[in-house]
């Protein structure tokens, strides 16, 4: 009752004669911002907008600093007044409107771009909150000391600082480095980087910076070889020192980062140097190791693989044979296969929802519940991309959001709470669409990465790594200092 | 029934003409004819079809009883039965009845003077039915009345004894037959209405008739054109009899006449006489004639579909007036425009024209023409009501499944491959499905990643010479690319980074396997000079992975691999006798299997499973059995110039694309003619291709810059024909110099299609 009075008091200039009231039922899926006790249906004016409702929730939560909230009604975000929403949907103001509130996400804005010489395939970031730093635990990465690594079609691995300077580059072809395009790069730890590419070899690099951060160096540690075709993607898990690789020879490779643990590679699969006379250089002195296991069940090229976020003995892989497979790593067996209708290129896991998102040539992203109990293949589809989906990443802030990079030249941010149901089941639409700042139309986005501190990084055909970050990142800046 | 009875009956009814009947009977010498006559006779007597069976029965008996003169006792009854059946005779006369018992009481027995028995015969009673020929000929006594009065009776009058004269049998059948046997003189086939007898005419009467028929005067010797006897002479005299001048009264109006006319005029003016007499009312009430108003109760009928009511014309407006207001009159430009416009293009048929007064309006200029056109319309209008087929033509078509149900198929352009300068002439997707090789006018062969479009390898084969065709060798264990530029064919192991040591080595081994054989083969085969020499292309190209080169005599346009990757065929359309060459990879051997080929070779392909080789010339596709070395079949697509063809992976179907815009589907089991012709493109079709990976898809690429995707399902069942459904038109390639899409290929597994455009791009369609 007090709430209503307060609200009325706060908007005294509103003409009450013309506005009506509606019952709302507030709810949320985040535990930390849930209301301590259920207030029941509240009676509010229908001319309220998001801001007023957010104030209401903040008041109910008795927060010290107001948290901006957004409101979902039946899976769509409230962007107008309640009245307009109800009128446009033809909902009677007599009914109780279920109102779900979520933390407002500040739209990611363009921050900077890192230019490359060739198409950029893959990007990863090291920050305080990135997995690589979390695994180590004692990493000290100050503000703006985040590092970005990128791999391009020239086969070069670059380490960038946040100002856009290249700190270190792997050896070029002329210097005897590997020649093939890099398909995936990952931080294993703040000092170790893994890369893989078209030559079918996973390379582990040691990354060192001196104290003044003036120079940095990349030196090859181990070459992991044993797969016969291009390795499209790798996944790393530092605590168990395991690497998963998705290869064009239809296998998923399991590797160890410890040179002592891994077997020697088969002789015929050691990386060859071309018979070109330019390439007649001394064989590399880098130690070479073979795979711990090659998981064979896919019938076509494997495109992406990930560790299950909560259990590093479980892996998921997607392949050109349209299927998502769940692997039990200790026994190297395929536990489960889910078939979709199109070639799959990327997958990402959403641990809190026990969903796996897969994207591919279908033009939409499918959310699959990989647990045994489910019978349907697709839990939800996210529609909006006009072309292939090449990569996926989850929002570190929210369990419900993910970003996808597509061949139509956009990255789209999806909130799976925002969904509607049609004849094909639950369908979600994107909440944000990030265009390429380079202005090149339909520059395919090959890799995306979402970091809590840095924002959304996307690597694309336009030879740029583009960083889009929420304003929140900047808002944290004073506190960081 | 004996013939006697029948003939007796006939006699009874046709007593008037005993002579003709006698003739008939005497003429009917043998049994059969008589029997036949009997049958006909009975029929004619009865006028009933139902008795024909009886008459047939009669025929059986007739043979036995023909000769007996004796009248059988039941003969009369039979006749009577027949007569009864026809309802002729209602009550037999007592005389007849008596006569019917006649044979029993024909005589009485008396005793003569000597006491002997004596047969005293009754006097013959010449009754109506009597056989007695002495009886006077009956003549009709009805007098001068029309015979039609007796139409409803069985008789036509009475004879001198008051007996009914029976209606003579019409005798259609018998008389016709008799008359056909011998036509008596003067026979006309007509019946005299006065007597009912056949009408006979003598020669004189016939002559008269003939003259009447000829539209001449019936009288003999009449001359319709006698010489003219001139009453006055027709000749004009040169000198007139009188030279007196014309009298004045000939040219001065007559005062007397004027007076008389004025008198009449005055009378008319004063109303004493009326100039026109009203026509008398012709309608006279004739009470004898009943009249009906047939339209009195006419109710409006529903519209007949055939009835098209005349269009209701709007009333004439101001501009149709002879003296329209100024604003309706056209100005000079409008007038000129109207006059210059074609008659059909004018928005109104007339030009508003101003006339000062009604009497200055000229006659309607188009009157004659309009009448003529109206007549023409009437004349040309269909006279017969054509019943429209009330069938929806759509319903006659076989039900095609909708494209939505036939997913997946390529629908949109996913990736563009840039890099080639000038046209891309040919492309091919690697058997692994990961790489796309393309060759173009800039003389380069490029290999790119299929999904991303990133070029990973390229080589310049010959400067200034276009790469006409690139084809991957089938099989995933090695990556071997065959490319043709000009007369040269190259075998390449592209150095893609993906190819690790194993695959690269294998590819190299496969290509290089034949070095020894080439030399040995040349020695052993001394008879013939080898068609070509396989050599290394030079160190520059060899460094780039181009391992083997050989030259043919003419430009190579087509390369087609055998499914095992051991053989490949090349086609150089200009090469006369060596247009088609088959190459053995492992022996580095080139063979020219066709010394003579009718027409220009266009394309060639191996059968996907059998040792059969297809060669397409401009108009025909011939299939040869390679093991037996003989011609199997000549397929005639009926196209004027075949551009390309492809064999269905099942091997029994063929699609043919032609430069005359047609895509033809052949069922080889069915016919040598196309099973279906698809004519959807606006320009020539350059390439056709089946999906080789198990999806029922095929596509064609055309110079109009579009690709068309079809669903083509081949059913195993021989009874069912392949179902072909057009699915999608893929547009995107730009048309440059009249060339659109030059080549296409399918992904080996996915429903993806790649196309090579004249605009320098390749596109991946998914």
CSV table of N, CA, C and O in Angstrom, one decimal, chain A residues 321-415:
chain,number,residue,atom,x,y,z
A,321,UNK,N,29.1,-33.4,-39.7
A,321,UNK,CA,28.1,-34.4,-39.9
A,321,UNK,C,26.8,-34.1,-39.2
A,321,UNK,O,26.0,-34.9,-38.9
A,322,UNK,N,26.6,-32.8,-38.8
A,322,UNK,CA,25.4,-32.3,-38.3
A,322,UNK,C,25.1,-32.6,-36.8
A,322,UNK,O,24.1,-32.4,-36.3
A,323,UNK,N,26.1,-33.3,-36.2
A,323,UNK,CA,25.8,-33.8,-34.9
A,323,UNK,C,26.6,-33.1,-33.8
A,323,UNK,O,27.7,-32.6,-34.0
A,324,UNK,N,26.0,-33.1,-32.6
A,324,UNK,CA,26.7,-32.7,-31.4
A,324,UNK,C,26.9,-34.0,-30.6
A,324,UNK,O,26.0,-34.7,-30.3
A,325,UNK,N,28.2,-34.2,-30.2
A,325,UNK,CA,28.5,-35.4,-29.4
A,325,UNK,C,29.0,-35.1,-28.1
A,325,UNK,O,29.7,-34.1,-27.9
A,326,UNK,N,28.6,-35.9,-27.1
A,326,UNK,CA,29.1,-35.7,-25.7
A,326,UNK,C,30.1,-36.8,-25.5
A,326,UNK,O,29.8,-38.0,-25.8
A,327,UNK,N,31.3,-36.5,-25.0
A,327,UNK,CA,32.4,-37.4,-24.8
A,327,UNK,C,32.7,-37.6,-23.3
A,327,UNK,O,32.7,-36.6,-22.6
A,328,UNK,N,32.9,-38.8,-23.0
A,328,UNK,CA,33.5,-39.0,-21.6
A,328,UNK,C,35.0,-39.2,-21.8
A,328,UNK,O,35.4,-40.2,-22.5
A,329,UNK,N,35.8,-38.3,-21.3
A,329,UNK,CA,37.2,-38.3,-21.7
A,329,UNK,C,38.0,-39.4,-21.0
A,329,UNK,O,38.8,-40.0,-21.7
A,330,UNK,N,37.8,-39.7,-19.8
A,330,UNK,CA,38.6,-40.8,-19.2
A,330,UNK,C,38.5,-42.1,-19.9
A,330,UNK,O,39.4,-42.8,-20.1
A,331,UNK,N,37.3,-42.4,-20.4
A,331,UNK,CA,37.1,-43.7,-21.2
A,331,UNK,C,37.2,-43.5,-22.7
A,331,UNK,O,37.1,-44.5,-23.4
A,332,UNK,N,37.3,-42.2,-23.1
A,332,UNK,CA,37.3,-41.9,-24.5
A,332,UNK,C,36.2,-42.5,-25.3
A,332,UNK,O,36.3,-43.1,-26.4
A,333,UNK,N,35.0,-42.4,-24.7
A,333,UNK,CA,33.8,-42.9,-25.5
A,333,UNK,C,32.8,-41.8,-25.7
A,333,UNK,O,32.7,-40.8,-25.0
A,334,UNK,N,32.1,-42.0,-26.8
A,334,UNK,CA,31.0,-41.1,-27.1
A,334,UNK,C,29.8,-41.5,-26.3
A,334,UNK,O,29.3,-42.6,-26.4
A,335,UNK,N,29.3,-40.6,-25.5
A,335,UNK,CA,28.2,-40.9,-24.6
A,335,UNK,C,26.9,-40.6,-25.3
A,335,UNK,O,25.9,-41.4,-25.2
A,336,UNK,N,26.8,-39.5,-26.0
A,336,UNK,CA,25.5,-39.1,-26.6
A,336,UNK,C,25.7,-38.4,-27.9
A,336,UNK,O,26.8,-37.8,-28.1
A,337,UNK,N,24.8,-38.6,-28.8
A,337,UNK,CA,24.8,-37.9,-30.1
A,337,UNK,C,23.5,-37.2,-30.3
A,337,UNK,O,22.4,-37.8,-30.1
A,338,UNK,N,23.6,-35.9,-30.6
A,338,UNK,CA,22.3,-35.2,-31.0
A,338,UNK,C,22.5,-34.7,-32.4
A,338,UNK,O,23.5,-34.0,-32.7
A,339,UNK,N,21.6,-35.1,-33.3
A,339,UNK,CA,21.7,-34.6,-34.7
A,339,UNK,C,20.8,-33.4,-34.9
A,339,UNK,O,19.7,-33.4,-34.5
A,340,UNK,N,21.3,-32.5,-35.7
A,340,UNK,CA,20.6,-31.4,-36.1
A,340,UNK,C,20.4,-31.4,-37.6
A,340,UNK,O,20.7,-32.5,-38.2
A,341,UNK,N,20.0,-30.4,-38.2
A,341,UNK,CA,19.7,-30.4,-39.6
A,341,UNK,C,20.8,-29.8,-40.5
A,341,UNK,O,20.7,-29.9,-41.7
A,342,UNK,N,21.8,-29.2,-39.9
A,342,UNK,CA,22.8,-28.5,-40.7
A,342,UNK,C,24.2,-28.8,-40.2
A,342,UNK,O,24.4,-29.3,-39.1
A,343,UNK,N,25.1,-28.4,-41.0
A,343,UNK,CA,26.5,-28.5,-40.6
A,343,UNK,C,26.8,-27.5,-39.4
A,343,UNK,O,26.3,-26.4,-39.4
A,344,UNK,N,27.5,-28.0,-38.4
A,344,UNK,CA,27.7,-27.2,-37.2
A,344,UNK,C,29.2,-26.7,-37.2
A,344,UNK,O,30.1,-27.4,-37.6
A,345,UNK,N,29.3,-25.4,-36.8
A,345,UNK,CA,30.6,-24.8,-36.8
A,345,UNK,C,31.1,-24.5,-35.4
A,345,UNK,O,32.3,-24.4,-35.2
A,346,UNK,N,30.2,-24.2,-34.5
A,346,UNK,CA,30.6,-23.7,-33.2
A,346,UNK,C,29.7,-24.2,-32.1
A,346,UNK,O,28.5,-24.4,-32.4
A,347,UNK,N,30.2,-24.2,-30.9
A,347,UNK,CA,29.4,-24.6,-29.8
A,347,UNK,C,29.9,-23.9,-28.6
A,347,UNK,O,31.1,-23.5,-28.5
A,348,UNK,N,29.0,-23.7,-27.7
A,348,UNK,CA,29.4,-23.1,-26.4
A,348,UNK,C,28.4,-23.6,-25.4
A,348,UNK,O,27.2,-23.9,-25.7
A,349,UNK,N,28.9,-23.8,-24.2
A,349,UNK,CA,28.0,-24.3,-23.1
A,349,UNK,C,27.5,-23.2,-22.2
A,349,UNK,O,28.2,-22.3,-21.9
A,350,UNK,N,26.2,-23.4,-21.8
A,350,UNK,CA,25.6,-22.5,-20.9
A,350,UNK,C,25.4,-23.3,-19.6
A,350,UNK,O,24.3,-23.9,-19.5
A,351,UNK,N,26.3,-23.3,-18.7
A,351,UNK,CA,26.3,-24.2,-17.6
A,351,UNK,C,25.1,-24.1,-16.7
A,351,UNK,O,24.5,-25.1,-16.3
A,352,UNK,N,24.7,-22.9,-16.4
A,352,UNK,CA,23.6,-22.8,-15.4
A,352,UNK,C,22.2,-23.3,-15.9
A,352,UNK,O,21.3,-23.6,-15.2
A,353,UNK,N,22.1,-23.3,-17.2
A,353,UNK,CA,20.9,-23.8,-17.8
A,353,UNK,C,21.0,-25.2,-18.4
A,353,UNK,O,20.0,-25.7,-18.9
A,354,UNK,N,22.2,-25.7,-18.2
A,354,UNK,CA,22.5,-27.1,-18.8
A,354,UNK,C,22.0,-27.1,-20.2
A,354,UNK,O,21.3,-28.0,-20.7
A,355,UNK,N,22.5,-26.1,-20.9
A,355,UNK,CA,22.2,-26.1,-22.4
A,355,UNK,C,23.5,-25.9,-23.1
A,355,UNK,O,24.5,-25.4,-22.6
A,356,UNK,N,23.5,-26.4,-24.3
A,356,UNK,CA,24.7,-26.2,-25.2
A,356,UNK,C,24.1,-25.5,-26.5
A,356,UNK,O,23.1,-26.0,-27.1
A,357,UNK,N,24.8,-24.4,-26.8
A,357,UNK,CA,24.4,-23.7,-28.0
A,357,UNK,C,25.2,-24.1,-29.1
A,357,UNK,O,26.5,-24.2,-29.0
A,358,UNK,N,24.6,-24.4,-30.3
A,358,UNK,CA,25.4,-24.8,-31.4
A,358,UNK,C,25.0,-23.9,-32.6
A,358,UNK,O,23.8,-23.6,-32.8
A,359,UNK,N,26.0,-23.5,-33.4
A,359,UNK,CA,25.7,-22.7,-34.5
A,359,UNK,C,26.4,-23.3,-35.7
A,359,UNK,O,27.4,-24.0,-35.6
A,360,UNK,N,25.8,-23.0,-36.9
A,360,UNK,CA,26.4,-23.6,-38.1
A,360,UNK,C,25.8,-22.9,-39.3
A,360,UNK,O,25.6,-21.7,-39.4
A,361,UNK,N,25.6,-23.8,-40.3
A,361,UNK,CA,25.1,-23.2,-41.6
A,361,UNK,C,23.7,-23.0,-41.6
A,361,UNK,O,23.1,-22.4,-42.6
A,362,UNK,N,23.0,-23.4,-40.6
A,362,UNK,CA,21.5,-23.3,-40.6
A,362,UNK,C,21.0,-21.9,-40.6
A,362,UNK,O,19.9,-21.6,-40.9
A,363,UNK,N,21.8,-20.9,-40.2
A,363,UNK,CA,21.3,-19.5,-40.1
A,363,UNK,C,20.7,-19.2,-38.8
A,363,UNK,O,20.3,-18.1,-38.5
A,364,UNK,N,20.6,-20.2,-37.9
A,364,UNK,CA,20.1,-19.9,-36.6
A,364,UNK,C,20.9,-20.7,-35.6
A,364,UNK,O,21.6,-21.7,-36.0
A,365,UNK,N,20.9,-20.3,-34.4
A,365,UNK,CA,21.6,-21.0,-33.3
A,365,UNK,C,20.6,-21.8,-32.6
A,365,UNK,O,19.5,-21.4,-32.3
A,366,UNK,N,21.0,-23.1,-32.3
A,366,UNK,CA,20.2,-24.0,-31.7
A,366,UNK,C,20.7,-24.2,-30.3
A,366,UNK,O,21.9,-24.4,-30.1
A,367,UNK,N,19.8,-24.2,-29.3
A,367,UNK,CA,20.1,-24.6,-27.9
A,367,UNK,C,19.7,-26.0,-27.7
A,367,UNK,O,18.5,-26.3,-27.9
A,368,UNK,N,20.6,-26.8,-27.3
A,368,UNK,CA,20.4,-28.2,-27.1
A,368,UNK,C,20.6,-28.6,-25.6
A,368,UNK,O,21.6,-28.1,-25.0
A,369,UNK,N,19.7,-29.3,-25.1
A,369,UNK,CA,19.9,-29.8,-23.7
A,369,UNK,C,20.6,-31.2,-23.9
A,369,UNK,O,20.0,-32.1,-24.4
A,370,UNK,N,21.9,-31.3,-23.5
A,370,UNK,CA,22.6,-32.5,-23.8
A,370,UNK,C,22.3,-33.6,-22.8
A,370,UNK,O,22.9,-34.7,-22.9
A,371,UNK,N,21.5,-33.4,-21.8
A,371,UNK,CA,21.3,-34.4,-20.8
A,371,UNK,C,20.5,-35.5,-21.4
A,371,UNK,O,19.8,-35.4,-22.3
A,372,UNK,N,20.8,-36.7,-20.8
A,372,UNK,CA,20.2,-37.9,-21.3
A,372,UNK,C,18.6,-37.9,-21.3
A,372,UNK,O,18.0,-38.4,-22.1
A,373,UNK,N,18.1,-37.2,-20.3
A,373,UNK,CA,16.7,-37.3,-20.0
A,373,UNK,C,15.9,-36.6,-21.1
A,373,UNK,O,14.7,-37.0,-21.3
A,374,UNK,N,16.5,-35.7,-21.7
A,374,UNK,CA,15.7,-34.9,-22.7
A,374,UNK,C,15.5,-35.7,-24.0
A,374,UNK,O,16.3,-36.5,-24.4
A,375,UNK,N,14.3,-35.5,-24.5
A,375,UNK,CA,14.0,-36.2,-25.8
A,375,UNK,C,14.1,-35.3,-27.0
A,375,UNK,O,14.4,-35.7,-28.1
A,376,UNK,N,13.8,-34.0,-26.8
A,376,UNK,CA,13.8,-33.2,-28.0
A,376,UNK,C,15.2,-32.7,-28.3
A,376,UNK,O,16.0,-32.6,-27.3
A,377,UNK,N,15.5,-32.5,-29.5
A,377,UNK,CA,16.8,-32.1,-29.9
A,377,UNK,C,17.1,-30.7,-29.6
A,377,UNK,O,18.0,-30.3,-29.0
A,378,UNK,N,16.1,-29.9,-29.9
A,378,UNK,CA,16.3,-28.4,-29.8
A,378,UNK,C,15.4,-27.9,-28.7
A,378,UNK,O,14.2,-28.1,-28.7
A,379,UNK,N,16.1,-27.2,-27.8
A,379,UNK,CA,15.3,-26.6,-26.7
A,379,UNK,C,14.8,-25.2,-27.1
A,379,UNK,O,13.8,-24.7,-26.7
A,380,UNK,N,15.6,-24.6,-28.0
A,380,UNK,CA,15.2,-23.2,-28.4
A,380,UNK,C,16.1,-22.9,-29.6
A,380,UNK,O,17.2,-23.4,-29.8
A,381,UNK,N,15.6,-22.0,-30.4
A,381,UNK,CA,16.4,-21.5,-31.6
A,381,UNK,C,16.5,-20.0,-31.5
A,381,UNK,O,15.5,-19.4,-31.1
A,382,UNK,N,17.7,-19.5,-31.8
A,382,UNK,CA,17.9,-18.1,-31.9
A,382,UNK,C,18.0,-17.7,-33.3
A,382,UNK,O,18.9,-18.1,-34.0
A,383,UNK,N,17.0,-16.9,-33.8
A,383,UNK,CA,17.0,-16.6,-35.2
A,383,UNK,C,17.3,-15.1,-35.4
A,383,UNK,O,16.9,-14.2,-34.6
A,384,UNK,N,18.1,-14.8,-36.5
A,384,UNK,CA,18.4,-13.5,-36.8
A,384,UNK,C,19.6,-13.4,-37.7
A,384,UNK,O,19.6,-12.5,-38.5
A,385,UNK,N,20.5,-14.3,-37.6
A,385,UNK,CA,21.7,-14.3,-38.6
A,385,UNK,C,21.2,-14.6,-40.0
A,385,UNK,O,20.4,-15.5,-40.1
A,386,UNK,N,21.9,-14.0,-40.9
A,386,UNK,CA,21.5,-14.3,-42.3
A,386,UNK,C,22.4,-15.3,-42.9
A,386,UNK,O,22.3,-15.6,-44.1
A,387,UNK,N,23.4,-15.7,-42.2
A,387,UNK,CA,24.4,-16.6,-42.9
A,387,UNK,C,25.0,-17.5,-41.8
A,387,UNK,O,24.4,-17.6,-40.7
A,388,UNK,N,26.1,-18.1,-42.1
A,388,UNK,CA,26.7,-19.1,-41.2
A,388,UNK,C,27.0,-18.5,-39.9
A,388,UNK,O,27.3,-17.3,-39.8
A,389,UNK,N,27.0,-19.2,-38.8
A,389,UNK,CA,27.5,-18.8,-37.5
A,389,UNK,C,28.8,-19.5,-37.3
A,389,UNK,O,28.9,-20.7,-37.3
A,390,UNK,N,29.9,-18.7,-37.2
A,390,UNK,CA,31.2,-19.3,-37.1
A,390,UNK,C,31.7,-19.5,-35.7
A,390,UNK,O,32.5,-20.3,-35.4
A,391,UNK,N,31.2,-18.6,-34.7
A,391,UNK,CA,31.7,-18.8,-33.4
A,391,UNK,C,30.7,-18.3,-32.4
A,391,UNK,O,29.8,-17.5,-32.7
A,392,UNK,N,30.8,-18.8,-31.2
A,392,UNK,CA,29.9,-18.5,-30.1
A,392,UNK,C,30.7,-18.2,-28.8
A,392,UNK,O,31.8,-18.8,-28.6
A,393,UNK,N,30.2,-17.3,-28.0
A,393,UNK,CA,30.8,-17.1,-26.6
A,393,UNK,C,29.7,-16.7,-25.7
A,393,UNK,O,28.7,-16.1,-26.1
A,394,UNK,N,29.9,-17.0,-24.4
A,394,UNK,CA,28.9,-16.7,-23.4
A,394,UNK,C,29.3,-15.4,-22.7
A,394,UNK,O,30.5,-15.0,-22.6
A,395,UNK,N,28.3,-14.8,-22.1
A,395,UNK,CA,28.5,-13.6,-21.3
A,395,UNK,C,29.0,-14.0,-20.0
A,395,UNK,O,28.4,-14.8,-19.3
A,396,UNK,N,30.1,-13.5,-19.6
A,396,UNK,CA,30.6,-13.8,-18.3
A,396,UNK,C,29.8,-13.2,-17.1
A,396,UNK,O,29.8,-13.7,-16.0
A,397,UNK,N,29.0,-12.2,-17.4
A,397,UNK,CA,28.2,-11.6,-16.4
A,397,UNK,C,26.8,-12.3,-16.2
A,397,UNK,O,26.3,-12.2,-15.1
A,398,UNK,N,26.3,-12.9,-17.2
A,398,UNK,CA,25.0,-13.4,-17.2
A,398,UNK,C,25.0,-14.8,-17.7
A,398,UNK,O,25.6,-15.1,-18.7
A,399,UNK,N,24.2,-15.6,-17.1
A,399,UNK,CA,24.1,-17.0,-17.5
A,399,UNK,C,23.2,-17.1,-18.7
A,399,UNK,O,23.0,-18.2,-19.3
A,400,UNK,N,22.5,-16.0,-19.0
A,400,UNK,CA,21.4,-16.1,-20.0
A,400,UNK,C,21.8,-15.5,-21.3
A,400,UNK,O,21.0,-15.5,-22.3
A,401,UNK,N,23.0,-14.9,-21.4
A,401,UNK,CA,23.3,-14.2,-22.6
A,401,UNK,C,24.5,-14.8,-23.3
A,401,UNK,O,25.4,-15.4,-22.7
A,402,UNK,N,24.5,-14.7,-24.6
A,402,UNK,CA,25.6,-15.2,-25.4
A,402,UNK,C,25.8,-14.3,-26.6
A,402,UNK,O,24.9,-13.6,-27.0
A,403,UNK,N,26.9,-14.4,-27.2
A,403,UNK,CA,27.2,-13.6,-28.4
A,403,UNK,C,27.6,-14.6,-29.5
A,403,UNK,O,28.2,-15.7,-29.3
A,404,UNK,N,27.3,-14.2,-30.7
A,404,UNK,CA,27.6,-15.1,-31.9
A,404,UNK,C,28.2,-14.3,-33.0
A,404,UNK,O,27.8,-13.1,-33.2
A,405,UNK,N,29.2,-14.8,-33.6
A,405,UNK,CA,29.8,-14.2,-34.8
A,405,UNK,C,29.4,-14.9,-36.0
A,405,UNK,O,29.5,-16.1,-36.1
A,406,UNK,N,29.0,-14.1,-37.0
A,406,UNK,CA,28.4,-14.8,-38.2
A,406,UNK,C,29.1,-14.3,-39.5
A,406,UNK,O,29.7,-13.3,-39.5
A,407,UNK,N,28.9,-15.1,-40.5
A,407,UNK,CA,29.4,-14.7,-41.8
A,407,UNK,C,28.6,-13.5,-42.5
A,407,UNK,O,29.1,-13.0,-43.5
A,408,UNK,N,27.5,-13.1,-41.9
A,408,UNK,CA,26.8,-12.0,-42.4
A,408,UNK,C,27.5,-10.6,-41.9
A,408,UNK,O,26.9,-9.6,-42.2
A,409,UNK,N,28.6,-10.7,-41.2
A,409,UNK,CA,29.3,-9.5,-40.8
A,409,UNK,C,28.8,-8.9,-39.6
A,409,UNK,O,29.1,-7.7,-39.3
A,410,UNK,N,28.0,-9.6,-38.8
A,410,UNK,CA,27.6,-9.0,-37.5
A,410,UNK,C,27.9,-10.0,-36.4
A,410,UNK,O,28.1,-11.2,-36.6
A,411,UNK,N,28.0,-9.4,-35.2
A,411,UNK,CA,27.9,-10.2,-34.0
A,411,UNK,C,26.6,-9.8,-33.3
A,411,UNK,O,26.2,-8.7,-33.3
A,412,UNK,N,25.9,-10.9,-32.9
A,412,UNK,CA,24.6,-10.6,-32.2
A,412,UNK,C,24.7,-11.1,-30.8
A,412,UNK,O,25.2,-12.2,-30.5
A,413,UNK,N,24.1,-10.3,-30.0
A,413,UNK,CA,24.0,-10.7,-28.5
A,413,UNK,C,22.6,-11.2,-28.3
A,413,UNK,O,21.6,-10.6,-28.8
A,414,UNK,N,22.5,-12.3,-27.7
A,414,UNK,CA,21.2,-13.0,-27.4
A,414,UNK,C,20.9,-13.1,-26.0
A,414,UNK,O,21.8,-13.3,-25.2
A,415,UNK,N,19.7,-12.8,-25.6
A,415,UNK,CA,19.3,-13.1,-24.2
A,415,UNK,C,18.2,-14.1,-24.3
A,415,UNK,O,17.1,-13.9,-24.9
